CSV table of C-alpha atoms in Angstrom, one decimal:
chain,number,residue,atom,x,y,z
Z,838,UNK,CA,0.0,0.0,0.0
Z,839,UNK,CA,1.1,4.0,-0.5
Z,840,UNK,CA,0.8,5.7,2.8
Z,841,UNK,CA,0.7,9.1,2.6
Z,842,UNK,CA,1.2,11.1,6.3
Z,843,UNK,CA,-0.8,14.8,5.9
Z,844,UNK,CA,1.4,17.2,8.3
Z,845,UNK,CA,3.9,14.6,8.2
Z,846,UNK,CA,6.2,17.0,9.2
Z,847,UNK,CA,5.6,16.8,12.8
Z,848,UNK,CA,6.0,14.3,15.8
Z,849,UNK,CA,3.7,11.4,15.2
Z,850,UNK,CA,4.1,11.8,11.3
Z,851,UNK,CA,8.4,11.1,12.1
Z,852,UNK,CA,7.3,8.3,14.2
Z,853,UNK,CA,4.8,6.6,11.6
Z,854,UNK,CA,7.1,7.6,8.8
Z,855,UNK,CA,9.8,5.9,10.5
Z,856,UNK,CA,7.9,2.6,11.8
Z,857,UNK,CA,6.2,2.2,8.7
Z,858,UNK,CA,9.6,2.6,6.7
Z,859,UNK,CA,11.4,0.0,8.9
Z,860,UNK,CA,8.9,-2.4,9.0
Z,861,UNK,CA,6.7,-2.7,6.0
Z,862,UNK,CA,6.5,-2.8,2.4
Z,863,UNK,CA,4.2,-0.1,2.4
Z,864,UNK,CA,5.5,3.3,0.7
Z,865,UNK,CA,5.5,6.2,2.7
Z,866,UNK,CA,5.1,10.3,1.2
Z,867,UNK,CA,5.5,13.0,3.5
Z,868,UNK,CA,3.1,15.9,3.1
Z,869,UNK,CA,3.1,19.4,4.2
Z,870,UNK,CA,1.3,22.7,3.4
Z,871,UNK,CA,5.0,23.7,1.8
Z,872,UNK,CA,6.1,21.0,-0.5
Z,873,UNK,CA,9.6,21.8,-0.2
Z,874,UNK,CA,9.7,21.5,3.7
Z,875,UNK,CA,8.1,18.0,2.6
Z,876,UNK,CA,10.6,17.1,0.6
Z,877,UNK,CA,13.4,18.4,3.0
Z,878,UNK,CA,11.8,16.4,6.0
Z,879,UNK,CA,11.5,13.4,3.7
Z,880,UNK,CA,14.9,13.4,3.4
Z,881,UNK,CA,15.8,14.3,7.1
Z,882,UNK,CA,13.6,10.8,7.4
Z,883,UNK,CA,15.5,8.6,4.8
Z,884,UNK,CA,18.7,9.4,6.7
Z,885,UNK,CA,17.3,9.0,10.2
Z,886,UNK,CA,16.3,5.3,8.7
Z,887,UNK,CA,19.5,4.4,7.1
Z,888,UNK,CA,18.1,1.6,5.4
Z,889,UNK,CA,18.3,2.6,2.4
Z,890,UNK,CA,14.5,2.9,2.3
Z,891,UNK,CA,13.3,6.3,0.9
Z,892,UNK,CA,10.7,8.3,1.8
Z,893,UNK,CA,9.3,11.7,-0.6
Z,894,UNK,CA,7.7,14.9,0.0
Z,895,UNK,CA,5.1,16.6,-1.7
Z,896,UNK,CA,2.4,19.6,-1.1
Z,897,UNK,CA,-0.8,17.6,0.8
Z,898,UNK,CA,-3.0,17.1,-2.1
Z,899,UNK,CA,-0.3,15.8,-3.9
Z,900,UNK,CA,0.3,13.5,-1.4
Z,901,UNK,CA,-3.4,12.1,-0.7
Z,902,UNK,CA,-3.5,12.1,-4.8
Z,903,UNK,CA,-0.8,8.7,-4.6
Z,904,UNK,CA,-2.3,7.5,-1.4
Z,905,UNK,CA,-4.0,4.1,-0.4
Z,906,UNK,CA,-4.4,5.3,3.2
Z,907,UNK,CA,-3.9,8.5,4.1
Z,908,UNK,CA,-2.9,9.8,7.6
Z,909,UNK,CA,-3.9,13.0,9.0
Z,910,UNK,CA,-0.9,14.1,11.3
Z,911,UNK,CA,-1.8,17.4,11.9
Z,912,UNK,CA,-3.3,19.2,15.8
Z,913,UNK,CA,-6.5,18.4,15.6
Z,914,UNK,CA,-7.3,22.4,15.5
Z,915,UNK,CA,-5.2,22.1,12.1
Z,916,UNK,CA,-7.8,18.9,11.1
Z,917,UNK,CA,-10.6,20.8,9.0
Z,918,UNK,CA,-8.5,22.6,7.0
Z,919,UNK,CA,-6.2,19.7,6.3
Z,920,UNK,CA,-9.0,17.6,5.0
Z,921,UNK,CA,-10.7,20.6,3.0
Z,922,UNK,CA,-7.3,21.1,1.3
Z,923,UNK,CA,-6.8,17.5,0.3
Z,924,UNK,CA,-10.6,16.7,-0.2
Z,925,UNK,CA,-10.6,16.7,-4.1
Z,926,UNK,CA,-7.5,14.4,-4.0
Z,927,UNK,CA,-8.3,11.7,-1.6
Z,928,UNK,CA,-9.9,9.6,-4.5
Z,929,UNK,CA,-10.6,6.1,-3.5
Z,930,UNK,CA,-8.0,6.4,-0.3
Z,931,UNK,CA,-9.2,5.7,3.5
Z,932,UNK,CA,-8.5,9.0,5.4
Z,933,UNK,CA,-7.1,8.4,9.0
Z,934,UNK,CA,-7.7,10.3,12.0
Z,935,UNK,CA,-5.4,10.2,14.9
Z,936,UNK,CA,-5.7,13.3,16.5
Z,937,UNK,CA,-7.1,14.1,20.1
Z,938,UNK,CA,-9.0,17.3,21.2
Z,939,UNK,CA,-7.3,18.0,25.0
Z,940,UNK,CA,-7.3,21.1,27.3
Z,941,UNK,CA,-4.3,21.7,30.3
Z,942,UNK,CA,-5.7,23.1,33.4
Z,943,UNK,CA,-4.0,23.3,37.1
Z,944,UNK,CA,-5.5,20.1,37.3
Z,945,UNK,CA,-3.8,18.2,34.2
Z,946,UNK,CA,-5.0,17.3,30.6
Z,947,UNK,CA,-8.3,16.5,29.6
Z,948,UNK,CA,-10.3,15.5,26.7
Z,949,UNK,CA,-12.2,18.7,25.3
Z,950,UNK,CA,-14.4,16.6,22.2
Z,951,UNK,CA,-15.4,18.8,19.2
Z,952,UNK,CA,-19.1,19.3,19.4
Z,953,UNK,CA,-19.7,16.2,17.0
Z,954,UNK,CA,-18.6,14.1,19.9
Z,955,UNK,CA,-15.2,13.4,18.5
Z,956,UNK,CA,-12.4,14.4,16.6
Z,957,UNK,CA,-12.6,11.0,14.8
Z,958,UNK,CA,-15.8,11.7,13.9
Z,959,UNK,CA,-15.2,15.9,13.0
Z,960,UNK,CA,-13.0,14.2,10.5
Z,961,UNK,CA,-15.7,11.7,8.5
Z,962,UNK,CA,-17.8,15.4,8.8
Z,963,UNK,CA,-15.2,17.4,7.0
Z,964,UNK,CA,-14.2,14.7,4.6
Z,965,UNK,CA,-16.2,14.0,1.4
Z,966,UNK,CA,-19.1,11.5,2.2
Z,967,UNK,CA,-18.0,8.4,0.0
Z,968,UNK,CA,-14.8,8.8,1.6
Z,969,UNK,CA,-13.9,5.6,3.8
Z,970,UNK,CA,-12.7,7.0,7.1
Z,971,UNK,CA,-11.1,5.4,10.6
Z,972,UNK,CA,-9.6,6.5,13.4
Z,973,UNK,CA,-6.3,4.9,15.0
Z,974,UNK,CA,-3.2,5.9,16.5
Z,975,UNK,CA,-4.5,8.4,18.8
Z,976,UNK,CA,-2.9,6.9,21.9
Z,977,UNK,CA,1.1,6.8,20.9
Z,978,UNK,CA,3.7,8.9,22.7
Z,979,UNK,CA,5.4,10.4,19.4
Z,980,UNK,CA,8.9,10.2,21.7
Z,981,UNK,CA,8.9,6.7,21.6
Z,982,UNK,CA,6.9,5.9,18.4
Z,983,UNK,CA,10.0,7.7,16.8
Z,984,UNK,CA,13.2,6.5,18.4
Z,985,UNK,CA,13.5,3.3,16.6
Z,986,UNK,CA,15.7,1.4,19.8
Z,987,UNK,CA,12.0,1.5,21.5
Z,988,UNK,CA,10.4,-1.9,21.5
Z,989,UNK,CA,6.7,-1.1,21.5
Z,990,UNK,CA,3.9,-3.1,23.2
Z,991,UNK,CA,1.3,-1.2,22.6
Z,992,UNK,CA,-2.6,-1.6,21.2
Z,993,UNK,CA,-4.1,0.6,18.5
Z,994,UNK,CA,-7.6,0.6,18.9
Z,995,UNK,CA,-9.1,0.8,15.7
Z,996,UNK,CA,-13.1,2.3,14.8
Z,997,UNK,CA,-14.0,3.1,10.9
Z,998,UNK,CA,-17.3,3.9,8.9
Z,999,UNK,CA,-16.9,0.6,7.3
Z,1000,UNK,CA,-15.0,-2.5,6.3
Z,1001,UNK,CA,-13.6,-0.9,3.4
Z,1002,UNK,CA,-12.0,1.6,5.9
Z,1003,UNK,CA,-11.4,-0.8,8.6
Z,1004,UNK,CA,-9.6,-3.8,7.1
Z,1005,UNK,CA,-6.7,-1.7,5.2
Z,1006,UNK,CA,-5.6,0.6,8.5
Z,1007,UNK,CA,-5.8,-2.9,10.7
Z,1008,UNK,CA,-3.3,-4.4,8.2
Z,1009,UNK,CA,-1.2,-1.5,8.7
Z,1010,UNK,CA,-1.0,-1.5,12.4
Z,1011,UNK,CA,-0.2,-5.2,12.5
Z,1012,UNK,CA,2.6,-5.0,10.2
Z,1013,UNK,CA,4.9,-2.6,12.2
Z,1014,UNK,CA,6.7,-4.0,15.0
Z,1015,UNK,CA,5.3,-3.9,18.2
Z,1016,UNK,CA,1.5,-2.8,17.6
Z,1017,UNK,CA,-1.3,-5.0,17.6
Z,1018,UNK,CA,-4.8,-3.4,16.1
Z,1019,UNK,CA,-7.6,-3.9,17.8
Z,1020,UNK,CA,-11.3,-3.4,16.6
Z,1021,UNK,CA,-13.3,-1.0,18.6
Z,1022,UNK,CA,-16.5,-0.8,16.4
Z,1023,UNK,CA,-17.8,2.6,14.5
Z,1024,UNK,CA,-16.9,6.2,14.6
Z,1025,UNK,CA,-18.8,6.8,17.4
Z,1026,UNK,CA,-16.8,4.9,19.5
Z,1027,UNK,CA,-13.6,7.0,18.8
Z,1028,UNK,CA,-14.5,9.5,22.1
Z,1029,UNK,CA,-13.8,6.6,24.3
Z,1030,UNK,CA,-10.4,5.9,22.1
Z,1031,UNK,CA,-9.3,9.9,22.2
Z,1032,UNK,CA,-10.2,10.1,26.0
Z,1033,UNK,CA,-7.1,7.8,27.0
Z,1034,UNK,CA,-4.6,10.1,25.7
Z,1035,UNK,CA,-5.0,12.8,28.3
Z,1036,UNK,CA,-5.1,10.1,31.2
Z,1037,UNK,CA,-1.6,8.3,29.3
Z,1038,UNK,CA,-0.4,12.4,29.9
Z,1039,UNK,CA,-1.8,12.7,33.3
Z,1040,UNK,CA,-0.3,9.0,34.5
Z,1041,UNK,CA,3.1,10.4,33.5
Z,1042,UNK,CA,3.0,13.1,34.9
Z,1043,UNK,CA,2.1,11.8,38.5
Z,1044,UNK,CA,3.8,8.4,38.9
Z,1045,UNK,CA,7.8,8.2,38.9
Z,1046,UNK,CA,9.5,6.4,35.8
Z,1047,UNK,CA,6.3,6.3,33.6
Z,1048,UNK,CA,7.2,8.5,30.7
Z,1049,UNK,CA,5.7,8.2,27.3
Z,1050,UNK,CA,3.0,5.8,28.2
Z,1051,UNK,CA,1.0,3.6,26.1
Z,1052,UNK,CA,-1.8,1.5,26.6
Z,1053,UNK,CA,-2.1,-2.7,26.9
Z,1054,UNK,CA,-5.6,-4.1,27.1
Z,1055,UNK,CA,-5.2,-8.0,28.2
Y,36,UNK,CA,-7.4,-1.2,57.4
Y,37,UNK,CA,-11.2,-2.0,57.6
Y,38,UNK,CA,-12.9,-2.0,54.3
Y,39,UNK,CA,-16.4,-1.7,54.0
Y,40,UNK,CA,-18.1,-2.4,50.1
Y,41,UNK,CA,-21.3,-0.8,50.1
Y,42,UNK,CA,-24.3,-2.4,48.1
Y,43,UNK,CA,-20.8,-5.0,48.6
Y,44,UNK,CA,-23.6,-8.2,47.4
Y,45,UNK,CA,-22.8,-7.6,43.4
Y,46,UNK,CA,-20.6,-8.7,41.4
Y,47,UNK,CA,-17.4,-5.9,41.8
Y,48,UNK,CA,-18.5,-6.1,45.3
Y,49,UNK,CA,-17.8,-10.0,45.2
Y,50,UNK,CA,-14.3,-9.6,43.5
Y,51,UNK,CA,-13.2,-6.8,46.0
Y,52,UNK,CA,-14.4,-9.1,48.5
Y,53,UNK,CA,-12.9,-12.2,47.5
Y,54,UNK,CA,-9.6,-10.6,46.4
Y,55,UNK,CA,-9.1,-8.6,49.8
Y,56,UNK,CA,-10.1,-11.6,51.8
Y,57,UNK,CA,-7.1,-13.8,50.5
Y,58,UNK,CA,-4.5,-11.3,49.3
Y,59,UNK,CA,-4.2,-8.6,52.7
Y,60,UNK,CA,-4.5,-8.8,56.2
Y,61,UNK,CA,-7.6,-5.6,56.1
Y,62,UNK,CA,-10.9,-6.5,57.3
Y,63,UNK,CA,-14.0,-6.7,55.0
Y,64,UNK,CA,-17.2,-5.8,56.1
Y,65,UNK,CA,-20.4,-6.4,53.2
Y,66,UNK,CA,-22.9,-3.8,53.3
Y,67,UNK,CA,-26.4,-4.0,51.5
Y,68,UNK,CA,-29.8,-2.2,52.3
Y,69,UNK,CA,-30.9,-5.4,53.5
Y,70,UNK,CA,-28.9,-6.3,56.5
Y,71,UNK,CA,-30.0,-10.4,56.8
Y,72,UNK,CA,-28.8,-10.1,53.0
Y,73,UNK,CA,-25.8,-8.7,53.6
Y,74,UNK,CA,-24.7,-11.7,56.4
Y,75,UNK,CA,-25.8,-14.3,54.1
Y,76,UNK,CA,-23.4,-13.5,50.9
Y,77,UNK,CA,-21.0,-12.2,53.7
Y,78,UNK,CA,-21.0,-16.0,54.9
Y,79,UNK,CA,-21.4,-17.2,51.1
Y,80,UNK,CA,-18.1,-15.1,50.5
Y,81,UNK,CA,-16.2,-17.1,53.4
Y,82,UNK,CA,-17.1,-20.3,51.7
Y,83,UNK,CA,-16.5,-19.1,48.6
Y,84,UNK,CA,-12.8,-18.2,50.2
Y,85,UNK,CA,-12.4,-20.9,51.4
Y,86,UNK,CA,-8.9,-19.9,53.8
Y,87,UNK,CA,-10.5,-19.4,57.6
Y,88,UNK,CA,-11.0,-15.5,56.8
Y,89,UNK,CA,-14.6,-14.6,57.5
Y,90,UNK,CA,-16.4,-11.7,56.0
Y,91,UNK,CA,-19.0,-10.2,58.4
Y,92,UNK,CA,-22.5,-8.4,57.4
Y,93,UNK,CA,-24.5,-5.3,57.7
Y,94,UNK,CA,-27.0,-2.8,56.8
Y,95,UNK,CA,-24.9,-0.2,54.9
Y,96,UNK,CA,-24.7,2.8,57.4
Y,97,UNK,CA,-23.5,-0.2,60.0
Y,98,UNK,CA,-21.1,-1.0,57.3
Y,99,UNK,CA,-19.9,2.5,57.0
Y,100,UNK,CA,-19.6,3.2,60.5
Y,101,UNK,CA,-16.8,0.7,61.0
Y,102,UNK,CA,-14.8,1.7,58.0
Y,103,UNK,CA,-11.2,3.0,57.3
Y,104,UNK,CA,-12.4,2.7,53.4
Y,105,UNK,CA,-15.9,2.6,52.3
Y,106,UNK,CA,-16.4,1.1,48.6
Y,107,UNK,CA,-19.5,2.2,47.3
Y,108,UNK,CA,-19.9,-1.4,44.8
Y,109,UNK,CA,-23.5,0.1,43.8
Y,110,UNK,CA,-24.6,0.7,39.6
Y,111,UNK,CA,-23.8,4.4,38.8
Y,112,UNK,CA,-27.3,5.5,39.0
Y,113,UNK,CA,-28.1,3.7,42.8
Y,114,UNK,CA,-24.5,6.2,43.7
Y,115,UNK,CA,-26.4,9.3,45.4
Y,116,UNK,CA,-29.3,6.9,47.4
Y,117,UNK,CA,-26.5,4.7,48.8
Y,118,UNK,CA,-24.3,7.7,49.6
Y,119,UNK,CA,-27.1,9.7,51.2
Y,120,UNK,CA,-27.4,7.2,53.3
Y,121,UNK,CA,-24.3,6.5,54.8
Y,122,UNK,CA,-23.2,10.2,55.5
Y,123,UNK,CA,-24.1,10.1,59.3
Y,124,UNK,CA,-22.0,7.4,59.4
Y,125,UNK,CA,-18.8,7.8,57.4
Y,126,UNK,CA,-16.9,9.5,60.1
Y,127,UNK,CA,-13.7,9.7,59.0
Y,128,UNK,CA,-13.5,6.9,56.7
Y,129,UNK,CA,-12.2,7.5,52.9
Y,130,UNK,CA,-15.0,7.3,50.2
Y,131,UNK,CA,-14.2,5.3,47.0
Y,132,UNK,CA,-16.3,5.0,43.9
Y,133,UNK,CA,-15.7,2.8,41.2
Y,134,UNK,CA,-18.8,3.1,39.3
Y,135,UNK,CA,-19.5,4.3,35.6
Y,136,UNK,CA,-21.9,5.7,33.8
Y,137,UNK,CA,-22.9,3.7,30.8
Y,138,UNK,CA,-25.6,3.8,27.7
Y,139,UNK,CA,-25.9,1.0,24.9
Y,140,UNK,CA,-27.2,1.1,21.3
Y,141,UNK,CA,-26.8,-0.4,18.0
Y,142,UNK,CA,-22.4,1.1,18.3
Y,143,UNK,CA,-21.7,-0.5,21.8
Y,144,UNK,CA,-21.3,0.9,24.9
Y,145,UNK,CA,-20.8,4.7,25.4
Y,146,UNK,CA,-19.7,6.7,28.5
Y,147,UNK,CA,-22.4,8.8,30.0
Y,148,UNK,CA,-21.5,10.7,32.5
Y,149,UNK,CA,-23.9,12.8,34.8
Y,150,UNK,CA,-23.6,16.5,34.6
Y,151,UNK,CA,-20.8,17.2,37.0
Y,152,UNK,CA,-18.5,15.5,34.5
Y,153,UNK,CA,-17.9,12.0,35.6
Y,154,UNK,CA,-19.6,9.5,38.4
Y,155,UNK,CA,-16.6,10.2,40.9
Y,156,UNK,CA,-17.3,14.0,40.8
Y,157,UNK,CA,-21.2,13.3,41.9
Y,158,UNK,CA,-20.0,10.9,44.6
Y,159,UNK,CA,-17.8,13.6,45.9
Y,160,UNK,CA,-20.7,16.4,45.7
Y,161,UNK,CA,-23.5,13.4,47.1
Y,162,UNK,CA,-20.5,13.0,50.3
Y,163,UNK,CA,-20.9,15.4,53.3
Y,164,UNK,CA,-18.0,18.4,52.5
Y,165,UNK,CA,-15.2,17.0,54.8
Y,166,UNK,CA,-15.7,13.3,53.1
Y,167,UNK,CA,-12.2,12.3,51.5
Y,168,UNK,CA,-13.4,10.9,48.2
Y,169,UNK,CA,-11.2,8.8,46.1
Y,170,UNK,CA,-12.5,7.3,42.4
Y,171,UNK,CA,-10.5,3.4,42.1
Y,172,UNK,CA,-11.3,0.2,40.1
Y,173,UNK,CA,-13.2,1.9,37.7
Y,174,UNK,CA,-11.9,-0.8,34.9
Y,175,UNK,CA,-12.1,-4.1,36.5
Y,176,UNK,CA,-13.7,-6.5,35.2
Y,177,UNK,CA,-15.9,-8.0,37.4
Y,178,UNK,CA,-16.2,-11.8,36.7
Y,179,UNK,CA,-12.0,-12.2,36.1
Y,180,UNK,CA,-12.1,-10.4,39.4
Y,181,UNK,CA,-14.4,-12.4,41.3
Y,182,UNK,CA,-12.6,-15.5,39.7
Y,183,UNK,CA,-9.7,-16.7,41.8
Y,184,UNK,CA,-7.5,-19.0,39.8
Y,185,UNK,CA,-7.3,-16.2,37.3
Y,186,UNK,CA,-4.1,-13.9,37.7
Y,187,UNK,CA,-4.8,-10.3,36.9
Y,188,UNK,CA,-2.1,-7.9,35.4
Y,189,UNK,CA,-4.2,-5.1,35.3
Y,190,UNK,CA,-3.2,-1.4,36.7
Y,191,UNK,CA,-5.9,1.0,38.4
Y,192,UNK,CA,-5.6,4.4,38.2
Y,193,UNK,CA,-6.7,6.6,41.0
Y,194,UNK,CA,-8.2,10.1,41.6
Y,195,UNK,CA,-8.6,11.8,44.9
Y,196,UNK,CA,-9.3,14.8,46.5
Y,197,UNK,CA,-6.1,15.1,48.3
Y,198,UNK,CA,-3.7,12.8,49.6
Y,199,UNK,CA,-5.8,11.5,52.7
Y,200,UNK,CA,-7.8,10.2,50.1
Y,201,UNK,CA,-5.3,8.8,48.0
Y,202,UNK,CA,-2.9,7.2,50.1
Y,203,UNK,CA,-4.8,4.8,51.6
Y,204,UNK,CA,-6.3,3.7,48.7
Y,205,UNK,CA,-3.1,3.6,46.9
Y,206,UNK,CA,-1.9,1.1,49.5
Y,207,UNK,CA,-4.9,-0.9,49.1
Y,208,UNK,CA,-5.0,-1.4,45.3
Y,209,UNK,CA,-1.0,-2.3,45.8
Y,210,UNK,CA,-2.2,-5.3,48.3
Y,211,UNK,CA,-4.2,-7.0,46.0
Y,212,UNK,CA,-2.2,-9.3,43.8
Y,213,UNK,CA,-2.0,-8.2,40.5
Y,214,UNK,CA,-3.3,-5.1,40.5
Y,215,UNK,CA,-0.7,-1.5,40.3
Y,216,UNK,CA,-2.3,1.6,42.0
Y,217,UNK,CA,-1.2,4.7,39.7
Y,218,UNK,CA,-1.7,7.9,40.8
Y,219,UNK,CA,-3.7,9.9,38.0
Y,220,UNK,CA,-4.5,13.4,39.9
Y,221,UNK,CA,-7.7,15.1,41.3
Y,222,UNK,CA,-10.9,13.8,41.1
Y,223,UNK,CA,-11.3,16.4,37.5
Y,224,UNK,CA,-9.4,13.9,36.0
Y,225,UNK,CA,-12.0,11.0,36.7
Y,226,UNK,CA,-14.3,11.0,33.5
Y,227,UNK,CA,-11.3,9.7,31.1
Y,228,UNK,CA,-10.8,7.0,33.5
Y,229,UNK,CA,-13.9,5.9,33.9
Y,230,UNK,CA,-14.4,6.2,29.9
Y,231,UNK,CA,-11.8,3.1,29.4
Y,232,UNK,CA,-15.2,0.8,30.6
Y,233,UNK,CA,-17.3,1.1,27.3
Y,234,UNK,CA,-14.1,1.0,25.6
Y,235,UNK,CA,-13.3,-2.3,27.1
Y,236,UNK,CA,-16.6,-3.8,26.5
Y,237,UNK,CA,-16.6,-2.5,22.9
Y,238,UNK,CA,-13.2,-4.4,22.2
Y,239,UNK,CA,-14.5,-7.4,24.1
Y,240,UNK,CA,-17.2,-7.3,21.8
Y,241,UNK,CA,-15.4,-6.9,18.5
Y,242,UNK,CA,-11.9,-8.5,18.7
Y,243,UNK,CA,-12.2,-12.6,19.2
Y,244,UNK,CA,-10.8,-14.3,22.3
Y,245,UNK,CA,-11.0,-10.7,24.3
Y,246,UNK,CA,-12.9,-10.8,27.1
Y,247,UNK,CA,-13.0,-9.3,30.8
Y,248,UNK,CA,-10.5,-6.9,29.5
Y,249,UNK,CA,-8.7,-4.9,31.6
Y,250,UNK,CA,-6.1,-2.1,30.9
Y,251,UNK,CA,-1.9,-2.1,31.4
Y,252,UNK,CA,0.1,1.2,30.9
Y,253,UNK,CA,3.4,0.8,29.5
């Protein structure tokens, strides 16, 4: 499969980019508002790897035009715009969602839902309608996701409009070291999915030698 | 430490039970509305132990009165009754709720939490002002719990209103084999805890050869 990571610029897109790179088949293209910082962090990410495996680097729409799945990496106050821009170009390509609304306060970090009831599901809104959308990866610590010496154990949980979305991004997850995809149903069970990220934050932050934390269901 | 589990004659009641009984040295005291009922699955719990430890009886304000802890092991929306009517007797004893507030349809299970933003918060505003209120075992599941030849590997986050509240439950959750207490802030932080239950049920439900699912940071 072509897997093309929208705002791949950024911390989750290095760590997908570089996962992916290392342990699949699957082609990866960077994309970016500015095509030639895509291209320049695509090939910031081909050294990182040193495998000889390359990655490119195109303007988004470019991007989601080659793509199979594509991966939206951006903040999720960056996520409507990101799909408008890429919206003619998806073509036939499931659209992934991965980011989390969250809010700081004195207390910690908590989950602040877009009024559709999740940001998994603000993305199938914004997307166009015959577009197969899922949501995954909301719950990995980009620090660990991209130094490559981590051994993961982690669970992706994984909710999409349909088979068509579902089946492609659960191939994906179980073919990089590490992550094991798990099927959580619909769309609108992605506010239960989103919600763990702010507690994996808060754990951190209160208990001594728990740094970027994942999540194990067994 | 004496531990009370209010409306303690259910099934998370039955697991706490069971699991306190064989694993510490606290006391365990079953509460119910119905005191007779209370001593009889108090007396079905020692046979169900099985080790000499005897579990004793009583009408829930009896229950509460002799607490160091008091578990309220009641269904989210029996919470307020149960709590109302313990307050005169809580004295000093450390409040814990574990409950969450579910809805089903067609998707799976959904969190629903009352309008104070989770089920902990309401226990804390149901509890008279001085009431230390702590929110633990939100994710257990309560048939692997209440089953005794199974080893659990599960971690339990907990919220409290300060640390008279935490630290007693803390040390409780770290007596029980198998379970890891994690400290996850103030009681604010509650509803994204208690929003990994429908999760866990919803991967249960999806993902073959899951079930009584509980959760592992890592």
């Amino acid at each position: 499969m072509h897997v093309a990571l929208l705002g791949g610029t950024g911390d989750i897109g290095e760590g997908l980019a570089l996962r992916v790179g290392r342990d699949t088949d699957h082609d990866v293209t960077i994309g970016s508002r500015d095509a030639e910082k895509a291209q320049a962090v695509a090939d910031d990410y081909t050294d990182a790897l040193g495998t000889g495996n390359s990655f490119d680097g195109h303007a988004n729409p470019d991007a989601a035009a080659k793509a199979d799945i594509a991966i939206c990496c951006v903040p999720a106050y960056h996520l409507t715009d990101t799909i408008e821009a890429v919206a003619d170009d998806l073509g036939d390509a499931v659209l992934v969602s991965p980011a989390v609304g969250m809010k700081r306060d004195e207390s910690g970090m908590h989950y602040n839902p877009p009024g559709v009831g999740s940001v998994t599901e603000l993305a199938a809104k914004t997307a166009p309608s015959d577009t197969p959308v899922a949501g995954a990866f909301h719950n990995l610590a980009a620090g660990k996701l991209a130094a490559l010496d981590a051994d993961l154990n982690w669970d992706v949980p994984v909710v999409a409009t349909d088979e068509a979305a579902r089946e492609p991004v659960v191939s994906l997850v179980a073919d990089i070291d590490g992550l094991r995809p798990l099927v959580a149903g619909d769309l609108s069970n992605a506010a239960e999915i989103e919600s763990l990220t702010p507690l994996l934050i808060n754990l951190a932050q209160h208990n001594d030698g728990m740094h970027d934390l994942g999540v194990h269901f067994e």
